[in-house]
Every structure is written in structure tokens, then in C-alpha cells.
Amino acid sequence: MSKIKPSKGAPYARILGVGGYRPTRVVPNEVILEKIDSSDEWIRSRSGIETRHWASPEETVAAMSVEASGKAIADAGIDAGQIGAVVVSTVSHFSQTPAVATEIADRLGTNKAAAFDISAGCAGFGYGLTLAKGMIVEGSAEYVLVIGVERLSDLTDLEDRATAFLFGDGAGAVVVGPSQEPAIGPTVWGSEGDKAQTIKQTVSWDRFRIGDLSELPLDSAGNVKFPAITQEGQAVFRWAVFEMAKVAQQALDAAGISPGDLDVFIPHQANVRIIDSMVKTLKLPEHVTVARDIRTTGNTSAASIPLAMERLLATGEAKSGDTALVIGFGAGLVYAATVVTLP
């Protein structure tokens, strides 16, 4: 017989509050076109993006996270001191250690909350949400703050016609807490590492430590380019459209609901054509509200789902208690999908 006392947490978990932060600078397509041979019409038709937000030097990963988190905590109606864990998903915090989550936890005024970062690209919010649910049900935390935050403008090659127009900056956060009824469904998640090269960083950091810069890519002025995100657009598009629709359906099945039971669909804001194709493949009814925040926010990776969720609730396009399907997918290649009740 085990001598270990069983853990005891809440029967279920739910999202209690959401908050978002978008940098003050709005960047239209015209700015992107200064360095690539393209057109506003081409960018809109290929991605749906009209504008995106880029952070100023003061709008750091930590600063944006604190702003979004403060709103989420207030929306949840709790105090920062009640937060038991802070989970931050990001690929654009450039200090290897310590985790930016520890700084955020301290700046928010938590009571020595557990804090750590995860790197799961555009699926990071779903990964963090799943970890938060587990902590609450297991009993290691009563409230968990999950943050998706990116400064992808720092990792964008503005001379790369395939990606220069895609990325934006911002932070989205949710507070996850106890529930007496199921409000976060089973997560369908996974990875396909054999496709890792389809979305990647152009140059690894250790190439700079070696000191031999002769084989590194140069910009139009002959300077060594800073590492950036690159992708094989068509391969990623096909994978997202065909494979992620299957994952989304699996998440619906795991939650025991049909497309007609949904009120809202919040996919990762990667490309409006991917979103529209998933809607068609899933045969979502007309009454389902679909997030297309990408039009004015761009692709913010881990931040895209909570930012889109926050906007839908703020504009009244979605309401508290709605049933939403969320799915994130990206670099790795990784993915995570689940059904949630909106706060």
C-alpha cells in the first residue's frame, strides 16, 4: 500500500478571466512594402493581414505580459497574491535564463508563485492551458496565470518576402481557476518533429559564439542578419489545413460535442485562408462566431488565441458562458486543441 497521501484539488478547472495588450504602434502593410517586392493587395489576399502591432523598446516581453495579466486578474475578480503559478509561453524572450515568468510573477505581486516558461510556438497557449488545468485539479495551485507573449518583430527578416508581413507583437493572458463543472475539455495535442524544418530559426545562436560569420546570411547593406523565423509556406499551409482540421474534430469528439454545439471558434491566427478552410472542413454552422483577429493584429504566435479571445469578448461578438473550440499549431511542428467555456 502506498504511503503517499493522494493529492486533492478542484473537481474541474475553468478560465475565469482574460486580458490582452497590443503595442501602441500600428504598422500598416505600406511599411512592410518598403523592403519587399509585393503589394498591399497581395498581402491581404494571401494572409488577410491589413495591420499589425510592433513593440517599442519599452514594451518588453515582461512589460506586455504584466499589462495583459493585470487585466486578466482583475477580470477574474481575484488578487495577484492568490496566483499559485505563472506559465509563460514565448519564443521571443532572449535571455536564456532566468525564465521571464519569474520576473512577471514578482512584478504582479504574487506570493512566491511557481513560475516557468515553455517553448511551444503557436501552440503554446494550449500547452499552458493544459498544464494549468492539471495543476488545479491536482491541487498544486488554486489559480494559475497562463500567458502567451511575443515580440516577433525582433525575429522578423523584413527583406524576406515570404514572412516579412506575417508577424506582430502582443501579450494575452488568462486566469484559470477551480470549477464545479467541466469547463475545459480534454486536450488533443502532439508533435510532428519530422516536419521541424518547415518553420525554424534561420541561424542558431551558437553560430555567433563561434565567431566565423562568413557563411551567415547578409542583408542588402552587407551586414550579418540577426536570426529570424523562416518557413516553407506551402508545406505549412497544407499541413495546417488538412491535419489540423482533423485535430480540431478530435477535440470536439473528446469533449462530446458537435460543431453545432459550438458558439465560437478561436483558431491560432496564422493566416485567414487557413482559418476559412478549417471552418469549411469542420462544416461549422453560420451561427458560430469565428475569430479573425489576424486582420489587425497579425500572427502573434503564442499570444494569438488569448488576444483573439479577449477581443471577441470585448466587442460583444462572444459572451461569457459561450462554448468555444480553440486550437493552436506551429513550429515544431506542434499542436494543441480543446473546447472551453468562455469567462
mmCIF file of C-alpha atoms in Angstrom, residues 22-326:
data_model
loop_
_atom_site.group_PDB
_atom_site.id
_atom_site.type_symbol
_atom_site.label_atom_id
_atom_site.label_comp_id
_atom_site.label_asym_id
_atom_site.label_seq_id
_atom_site.Cartn_x
_atom_site.Cartn_y
_atom_site.Cartn_z
ATOM 1 C CA ARG A 22 -1.269 45.264 -28.021
ATOM 2 C CA PRO A 23 1.670 47.638 -28.533
ATOM 3 C CA THR A 24 0.758 51.230 -29.301
ATOM 4 C CA ARG A 25 2.483 51.317 -32.706
ATOM 5 C CA VAL A 26 0.223 50.166 -35.534
ATOM 6 C CA VAL A 27 2.117 49.106 -38.667
ATOM 7 C CA PRO A 28 0.212 49.052 -41.981
ATOM 8 C CA ASN A 29 1.230 46.942 -44.959
ATOM 9 C CA GLU A 30 2.725 50.015 -46.618
ATOM 10 C CA VAL A 31 5.589 49.965 -44.115
ATOM 11 C CA ILE A 32 6.320 46.308 -44.914
ATOM 12 C CA LEU A 33 6.337 47.072 -48.642
ATOM 13 C CA GLU A 34 9.284 49.434 -48.206
ATOM 14 C CA LYS A 35 11.665 46.440 -48.181
ATOM 15 C CA ILE A 36 9.935 43.704 -50.188
ATOM 16 C CA ASP A 37 8.658 43.463 -53.742
ATOM 17 C CA SER A 38 4.962 42.923 -53.134
ATOM 18 C CA SER A 39 1.669 44.807 -52.817
ATOM 19 C CA ASP A 40 -0.975 45.541 -50.232
ATOM 20 C CA GLU A 41 -3.467 43.532 -52.278
ATOM 21 C CA TRP A 42 -1.122 40.514 -52.380
ATOM 22 C CA ILE A 43 -0.545 40.577 -48.605
ATOM 23 C CA ARG A 44 -4.256 40.866 -47.864
ATOM 24 C CA SER A 45 -5.218 38.112 -50.286
ATOM 25 C CA ARG A 46 -2.503 35.736 -49.075
ATOM 26 C CA SER A 47 -2.847 36.292 -45.330
ATOM 27 C CA GLY A 48 -5.772 38.589 -44.567
ATOM 28 C CA ILE A 49 -3.426 40.950 -42.713
ATOM 29 C CA GLU A 50 -4.032 44.686 -43.012
ATOM 30 C CA THR A 51 -2.072 45.954 -39.996
ATOM 31 C CA ARG A 52 -0.058 44.589 -37.108
ATOM 32 C CA HIS A 53 1.382 45.990 -33.844
ATOM 33 C CA TRP A 54 5.115 46.321 -33.215
ATOM 34 C CA ALA A 55 6.554 46.900 -29.764
ATOM 35 C CA SER A 56 8.713 49.839 -28.740
ATOM 36 C CA PRO A 57 11.911 49.227 -26.719
ATOM 37 C CA GLU A 58 9.905 49.852 -23.543
ATOM 38 C CA GLU A 59 7.249 47.307 -24.482
ATOM 39 C CA THR A 60 9.300 44.292 -23.485
ATOM 40 C CA VAL A 61 8.067 40.721 -23.221
ATOM 41 C CA ALA A 62 7.781 41.202 -19.445
ATOM 42 C CA ALA A 63 6.125 44.630 -19.656
ATOM 43 C CA MET A 64 3.477 43.489 -22.136
ATOM 44 C CA SER A 65 2.825 40.375 -20.040
ATOM 45 C CA VAL A 66 2.332 42.395 -16.869
ATOM 46 C CA GLU A 67 -0.202 44.646 -18.620
ATOM 47 C CA ALA A 68 -2.200 41.745 -20.058
ATOM 48 C CA SER A 69 -2.014 39.772 -16.805
ATOM 49 C CA GLY A 70 -3.230 42.676 -14.675
ATOM 50 C CA LYS A 71 -6.354 42.865 -16.840
ATOM 51 C CA ALA A 72 -6.911 39.096 -16.658
ATOM 52 C CA ILE A 73 -6.531 39.060 -12.861
ATOM 53 C CA ALA A 74 -8.981 41.949 -12.492
ATOM 54 C CA ASP A 75 -11.395 40.241 -14.899
ATOM 55 C CA ALA A 76 -11.215 37.069 -12.804
ATOM 56 C CA GLY A 77 -12.037 39.031 -9.650
ATOM 57 C CA ILE A 78 -9.082 37.780 -7.628
ATOM 58 C CA ASP A 79 -5.895 39.271 -6.189
ATOM 59 C CA ALA A 80 -2.418 38.645 -7.594
ATOM 60 C CA GLY A 81 -1.461 37.103 -4.251
ATOM 61 C CA GLN A 82 -3.853 34.235 -4.945
ATOM 62 C CA ILE A 83 -1.978 33.175 -8.082
ATOM 63 C CA GLY A 84 -0.193 29.905 -7.363
ATOM 64 C CA ALA A 85 1.643 29.511 -10.660
ATOM 65 C CA VAL A 86 2.623 31.604 -13.680
ATOM 66 C CA VAL A 87 3.140 29.828 -17.004
ATOM 67 C CA VAL A 88 4.548 31.896 -19.878
ATOM 68 C CA SER A 89 4.684 30.654 -23.457
ATOM 69 C CA THR A 90 7.108 32.605 -25.635
ATOM 70 C CA VAL A 91 9.855 32.124 -28.213
ATOM 71 C CA SER A 92 10.981 35.748 -28.213
ATOM 72 C CA HIS A 93 12.430 36.289 -24.730
ATOM 73 C CA PHE A 94 16.132 36.491 -25.500
ATOM 74 C CA SER A 95 17.586 35.763 -22.052
ATOM 75 C CA GLN A 96 18.155 32.038 -21.762
ATOM 76 C CA THR A 97 17.789 32.202 -18.002
ATOM 77 C CA PRO A 98 16.114 33.075 -15.698
ATOM 78 C CA ALA A 99 12.625 32.439 -17.018
ATOM 79 C CA VAL A 100 10.765 35.671 -17.721
ATOM 80 C CA ALA A 101 7.837 34.164 -15.798
ATOM 81 C CA THR A 102 9.721 34.752 -12.534
ATOM 82 C CA GLU A 103 10.058 38.483 -13.262
ATOM 83 C CA ILE A 104 6.402 38.706 -14.220
ATOM 84 C CA ALA A 105 5.291 36.875 -11.069
ATOM 85 C CA ASP A 106 7.291 39.293 -8.937
ATOM 86 C CA ARG A 107 6.116 42.446 -10.729
ATOM 87 C CA LEU A 108 2.493 41.377 -10.396
ATOM 88 C CA GLY A 109 2.858 40.905 -6.645
ATOM 89 C CA THR A 110 2.209 37.181 -6.436
ATOM 90 C CA ASN A 111 3.108 35.375 -3.225
ATOM 91 C CA LYS A 112 6.182 33.478 -4.442
ATOM 92 C CA ALA A 113 4.156 31.745 -7.167
ATOM 93 C CA ALA A 114 5.741 28.911 -9.107
ATOM 94 C CA ALA A 115 6.879 30.410 -12.406
ATOM 95 C CA PHE A 116 8.316 28.959 -15.595
ATOM 96 C CA ASP A 117 8.482 29.453 -19.366
ATOM 97 C CA ILE A 118 7.549 26.980 -22.075
ATOM 98 C CA SER A 119 8.531 26.962 -25.738
ATOM 99 C CA ALA A 120 5.749 25.506 -27.848
ATOM 100 C CA GLY A 121 5.461 28.129 -30.554
ATOM 101 C CA CYS A 122 1.961 28.919 -31.755
ATOM 102 C CA ALA A 123 0.517 26.007 -29.751
ATOM 103 C CA GLY A 124 1.996 27.409 -26.546
ATOM 104 C CA PHE A 125 -1.230 28.819 -25.151
ATOM 105 C CA GLY A 126 -2.942 25.444 -25.455
ATOM 106 C CA TYR A 127 0.006 23.746 -23.792
ATOM 107 C CA GLY A 128 -0.055 26.255 -20.937
ATOM 108 C CA LEU A 129 -3.818 25.924 -20.513
ATOM 109 C CA THR A 130 -3.485 22.156 -20.240
ATOM 110 C CA LEU A 131 -0.749 22.450 -17.619
ATOM 111 C CA ALA A 132 -2.862 24.944 -15.648
ATOM 112 C CA LYS A 133 -5.878 22.627 -15.676
ATOM 113 C CA GLY A 134 -3.712 19.788 -14.371
ATOM 114 C CA MET A 135 -2.304 21.901 -11.537
ATOM 115 C CA ILE A 136 -5.753 22.967 -10.376
ATOM 116 C CA VAL A 137 -7.287 19.500 -10.486
ATOM 117 C CA GLU A 138 -4.173 18.008 -8.871
ATOM 118 C CA GLY A 139 -4.221 20.657 -6.163
ATOM 119 C CA SER A 140 -0.780 22.243 -6.524
ATOM 120 C CA ALA A 141 -2.347 25.641 -7.282
ATOM 121 C CA GLU A 142 -5.781 27.168 -6.852
ATOM 122 C CA TYR A 143 -5.324 29.810 -9.552
ATOM 123 C CA VAL A 144 -2.895 29.697 -12.470
ATOM 124 C CA LEU A 145 -1.947 32.564 -14.758
ATOM 125 C CA VAL A 146 -1.292 31.462 -18.350
ATOM 126 C CA ILE A 147 0.395 34.000 -20.643
ATOM 127 C CA GLY A 148 1.147 33.916 -24.341
ATOM 128 C CA VAL A 149 3.511 36.723 -25.311
ATOM 129 C CA GLU A 150 5.698 37.536 -28.296
ATOM 130 C CA ARG A 151 7.886 40.265 -29.768
ATOM 131 C CA LEU A 152 8.142 38.621 -33.164
ATOM 132 C CA SER A 153 9.195 41.891 -34.772
ATOM 133 C CA ASP A 154 12.595 41.088 -33.226
ATOM 134 C CA LEU A 155 12.678 37.802 -35.158
ATOM 135 C CA THR A 156 11.357 39.058 -38.491
ATOM 136 C CA ASP A 157 13.524 39.386 -41.591
ATOM 137 C CA LEU A 158 11.983 42.442 -43.237
ATOM 138 C CA GLU A 159 13.624 41.506 -46.539
ATOM 139 C CA ASP A 160 12.064 38.037 -46.627
ATOM 140 C CA ARG A 161 9.072 38.312 -48.935
ATOM 141 C CA ALA A 162 7.558 35.099 -47.557
ATOM 142 C CA THR A 163 7.420 36.163 -43.904
ATOM 143 C CA ALA A 164 8.062 39.912 -43.550
ATOM 144 C CA PHE A 165 4.352 40.746 -43.472
ATOM 145 C CA LEU A 166 3.227 37.975 -41.134
ATOM 146 C CA PHE A 167 4.327 38.713 -37.615
ATOM 147 C CA GLY A 168 3.159 41.047 -34.867
ATOM 148 C CA ASP A 169 3.750 41.653 -31.166
ATOM 149 C CA GLY A 170 1.493 41.425 -28.136
ATOM 150 C CA ALA A 171 0.506 39.561 -24.998
ATOM 151 C CA GLY A 172 -2.616 37.680 -23.962
ATOM 152 C CA ALA A 173 -3.309 36.176 -20.561
ATOM 153 C CA VAL A 174 -5.948 34.118 -18.794
ATOM 154 C CA VAL A 175 -6.545 33.165 -15.181
ATOM 155 C CA VAL A 176 -7.517 29.529 -14.739
ATOM 156 C CA GLY A 177 -9.226 28.515 -11.519
ATOM 157 C CA PRO A 178 -11.451 25.899 -9.863
ATOM 158 C CA SER A 179 -14.836 24.887 -11.233
ATOM 159 C CA GLN A 180 -17.667 22.659 -10.090
ATOM 160 C CA GLU A 181 -18.458 21.607 -13.656
ATOM 161 C CA PRO A 182 -16.356 20.762 -16.717
ATOM 162 C CA ALA A 183 -15.291 23.993 -18.471
ATOM 163 C CA ILE A 184 -12.007 22.957 -20.131
ATOM 164 C CA GLY A 185 -12.293 19.823 -22.217
ATOM 165 C CA PRO A 186 -9.713 17.106 -22.858
ATOM 166 C CA THR A 187 -6.712 18.363 -24.811
ATOM 167 C CA VAL A 188 -5.745 16.794 -28.104
ATOM 168 C CA TRP A 189 -2.074 17.647 -28.549
ATOM 169 C CA GLY A 190 1.088 16.335 -30.076
ATOM 170 C CA SER A 191 4.081 16.974 -32.292
ATOM 171 C CA GLU A 192 5.426 16.024 -35.710
ATOM 172 C CA GLY A 193 9.159 16.568 -35.372
ATOM 173 C CA ASP A 194 9.843 15.145 -38.806
ATOM 174 C CA LYS A 195 8.430 18.427 -40.130
ATOM 175 C CA ALA A 196 10.511 20.634 -37.835
ATOM 176 C CA GLN A 197 12.400 22.257 -40.703
ATOM 177 C CA THR A 198 9.246 23.800 -42.175
ATOM 178 C CA ILE A 199 9.230 26.531 -39.503
ATOM 179 C CA LYS A 200 12.550 27.360 -37.914
ATOM 180 C CA GLN A 201 15.059 29.991 -36.842
ATOM 181 C CA THR A 202 17.360 30.885 -39.719
ATOM 182 C CA VAL A 203 20.582 30.718 -37.685
ATOM 183 C CA SER A 204 21.205 29.184 -34.259
ATOM 184 C CA TRP A 205 22.607 31.439 -31.541
ATOM 185 C CA ASP A 206 25.838 29.443 -31.211
ATOM 186 C CA ARG A 207 26.903 30.450 -34.722
ATOM 187 C CA PHE A 208 27.644 33.891 -33.284
ATOM 188 C CA ARG A 209 29.703 32.436 -30.446
ATOM 189 C CA ILE A 210 31.911 30.595 -32.920
ATOM 190 C CA GLY A 211 32.925 33.922 -34.394
ATOM 191 C CA ASP A 212 33.025 32.755 -38.007
ATOM 192 C CA LEU A 213 30.354 34.874 -39.664
ATOM 193 C CA SER A 214 31.419 34.114 -43.222
ATOM 194 C CA GLU A 215 28.543 31.758 -44.006
ATOM 195 C CA LEU A 216 25.802 33.719 -42.257
ATOM 196 C CA PRO A 217 23.115 35.464 -44.359
ATOM 197 C CA LEU A 218 23.663 39.146 -45.144
ATOM 198 C CA ASP A 219 21.146 41.942 -45.616
ATOM 199 C CA SER A 220 21.034 44.274 -48.613
ATOM 200 C CA ALA A 221 23.638 46.522 -46.972
ATOM 201 C CA GLY A 222 26.096 43.654 -46.487
ATOM 202 C CA ASN A 223 25.574 43.315 -42.729
ATOM 203 C CA VAL A 224 25.096 39.968 -40.982
ATOM 204 C CA LYS A 225 21.402 39.375 -40.459
ATOM 205 C CA PHE A 226 20.046 38.783 -36.968
ATOM 206 C CA PRO A 227 18.409 35.337 -36.631
ATOM 207 C CA ALA A 228 14.818 35.340 -37.857
ATOM 208 C CA ILE A 229 11.896 32.987 -38.279
ATOM 209 C CA THR A 230 11.570 31.385 -41.682
ATOM 210 C CA GLN A 231 9.047 28.904 -43.034
ATOM 211 C CA GLU A 232 8.109 26.807 -46.031
ATOM 212 C CA GLY A 233 4.778 28.489 -46.613
ATOM 213 C CA GLN A 234 3.057 25.952 -48.858
ATOM 214 C CA ALA A 235 4.069 22.961 -46.733
ATOM 215 C CA VAL A 236 2.853 24.673 -43.556
ATOM 216 C CA PHE A 237 -0.392 25.716 -45.254
ATOM 217 C CA ARG A 238 -1.185 22.171 -46.404
ATOM 218 C CA TRP A 239 -0.371 20.696 -43.003
ATOM 219 C CA ALA A 240 -2.477 23.263 -41.142
ATOM 220 C CA VAL A 241 -5.481 22.988 -43.445
ATOM 221 C CA PHE A 242 -5.670 19.198 -43.699
ATOM 222 C CA GLU A 243 -4.128 17.867 -40.498
ATOM 223 C CA MET A 244 -5.295 20.500 -38.014
ATOM 224 C CA ALA A 245 -8.913 20.224 -39.097
ATOM 225 C CA LYS A 246 -8.656 16.570 -38.052
ATOM 226 C CA VAL A 247 -7.186 17.556 -34.677
ATOM 227 C CA ALA A 248 -9.944 20.114 -34.175
ATOM 228 C CA GLN A 249 -12.573 17.441 -34.851
ATOM 229 C CA GLN A 250 -10.829 15.119 -32.399
ATOM 230 C CA ALA A 251 -11.049 17.826 -29.723
ATOM 231 C CA LEU A 252 -14.783 18.196 -30.378
ATOM 232 C CA ASP A 253 -15.223 14.436 -30.134
ATOM 233 C CA ALA A 254 -13.191 14.274 -26.910
ATOM 234 C CA ALA A 255 -15.408 16.970 -25.379
ATOM 235 C CA GLY A 256 -18.522 15.116 -26.505
ATOM 236 C CA ILE A 257 -19.942 17.922 -28.614
ATOM 237 C CA SER A 258 -20.721 18.505 -32.281
ATOM 238 C CA PRO A 259 -19.899 21.543 -34.445
ATOM 239 C CA GLY A 260 -23.492 22.674 -33.992
ATOM 240 C CA ASP A 261 -22.979 22.876 -30.206
ATOM 241 C CA LEU A 262 -20.245 25.486 -30.633
ATOM 242 C CA ASP A 263 -20.774 29.207 -30.192
ATOM 243 C CA VAL A 264 -17.247 30.347 -31.025
ATOM 244 C CA PHE A 265 -14.200 29.108 -32.949
ATOM 245 C CA ILE A 266 -10.832 30.617 -31.940
ATOM 246 C CA PRO A 267 -8.014 29.140 -34.030
ATOM 247 C CA HIS A 268 -4.415 30.315 -33.982
ATOM 248 C CA GLN A 269 -4.274 33.476 -36.076
ATOM 249 C CA ALA A 270 -1.765 32.264 -38.657
ATOM 250 C CA ASN A 271 -3.488 33.020 -41.939
ATOM 251 C CA VAL A 272 -7.084 33.920 -42.757
ATOM 252 C CA ARG A 273 -7.124 31.384 -45.609
ATOM 253 C CA ILE A 274 -6.195 28.618 -43.171
ATOM 254 C CA ILE A 275 -8.956 29.775 -40.825
ATOM 255 C CA ASP A 276 -11.552 29.857 -43.608
ATOM 256 C CA SER A 277 -10.501 26.419 -44.864
ATOM 257 C CA MET A 278 -10.806 24.924 -41.370
ATOM 258 C CA VAL A 279 -14.271 26.431 -40.971
ATOM 259 C CA LYS A 280 -15.304 24.808 -44.245
ATOM 260 C CA THR A 281 -13.755 21.414 -43.456
ATOM 261 C CA LEU A 282 -15.314 21.314 -39.979
ATOM 262 C CA LYS A 283 -18.667 22.362 -41.503
ATOM 263 C CA LEU A 284 -19.218 24.949 -38.798
ATOM 264 C CA PRO A 285 -22.761 26.368 -38.834
ATOM 265 C CA GLU A 286 -23.374 30.039 -39.676
ATOM 266 C CA HIS A 287 -24.161 30.878 -36.048
ATOM 267 C CA VAL A 288 -20.597 30.058 -34.905
ATOM 268 C CA THR A 289 -18.540 33.216 -34.384
ATOM 269 C CA VAL A 290 -15.095 32.832 -35.924
ATOM 270 C CA ALA A 291 -12.093 34.835 -34.675
ATOM 271 C CA ARG A 292 -10.243 36.656 -37.456
ATOM 272 C CA ASP A 293 -8.164 38.937 -35.262
ATOM 273 C CA ILE A 294 -5.235 38.385 -37.640
ATOM 274 C CA ARG A 295 -6.535 41.188 -39.876
ATOM 275 C CA THR A 296 -5.373 43.906 -37.477
ATOM 276 C CA THR A 297 -3.013 42.009 -35.163
ATOM 277 C CA GLY A 298 -1.008 39.748 -37.468
ATOM 278 C CA ASN A 299 0.425 36.432 -36.353
ATOM 279 C CA THR A 300 1.475 36.784 -32.706
ATOM 280 C CA SER A 301 2.244 33.079 -32.176
ATOM 281 C CA ALA A 302 1.553 32.077 -28.550
ATOM 282 C CA ALA A 303 -0.350 35.310 -27.905
ATOM 283 C CA SER A 304 -2.793 34.963 -30.785
ATOM 284 C CA ILE A 305 -5.520 32.836 -29.161
ATOM 285 C CA PRO A 306 -5.879 34.776 -25.879
ATOM 286 C CA LEU A 307 -5.685 38.091 -27.782
ATOM 287 C CA ALA A 308 -8.416 36.944 -30.149
ATOM 288 C CA MET A 309 -10.498 35.670 -27.217
ATOM 289 C CA GLU A 310 -10.141 38.976 -25.383
ATOM 290 C CA ARG A 311 -11.210 40.974 -28.447
ATOM 291 C CA LEU A 312 -14.284 38.830 -29.150
ATOM 292 C CA LEU A 313 -15.474 39.278 -25.559
ATOM 293 C CA ALA A 314 -14.667 42.998 -25.520
ATOM 294 C CA THR A 315 -16.590 43.666 -28.746
ATOM 295 C CA GLY A 316 -19.564 41.527 -27.754
ATOM 296 C CA GLU A 317 -19.062 39.118 -30.662
ATOM 297 C CA ALA A 318 -18.744 36.415 -27.996
ATOM 298 C CA LYS A 319 -20.196 36.354 -24.500
ATOM 299 C CA SER A 320 -19.479 34.826 -21.123
ATOM 300 C CA GLY A 321 -20.537 31.193 -20.991
ATOM 301 C CA ASP A 322 -20.158 30.576 -24.715
ATOM 302 C CA THR A 323 -18.672 27.249 -25.777
ATOM 303 C CA ALA A 324 -15.501 27.752 -27.819
ATOM 304 C CA LEU A 325 -13.141 25.499 -29.723
ATOM 305 C CA VAL A 326 -9.528 26.694 -29.518
#
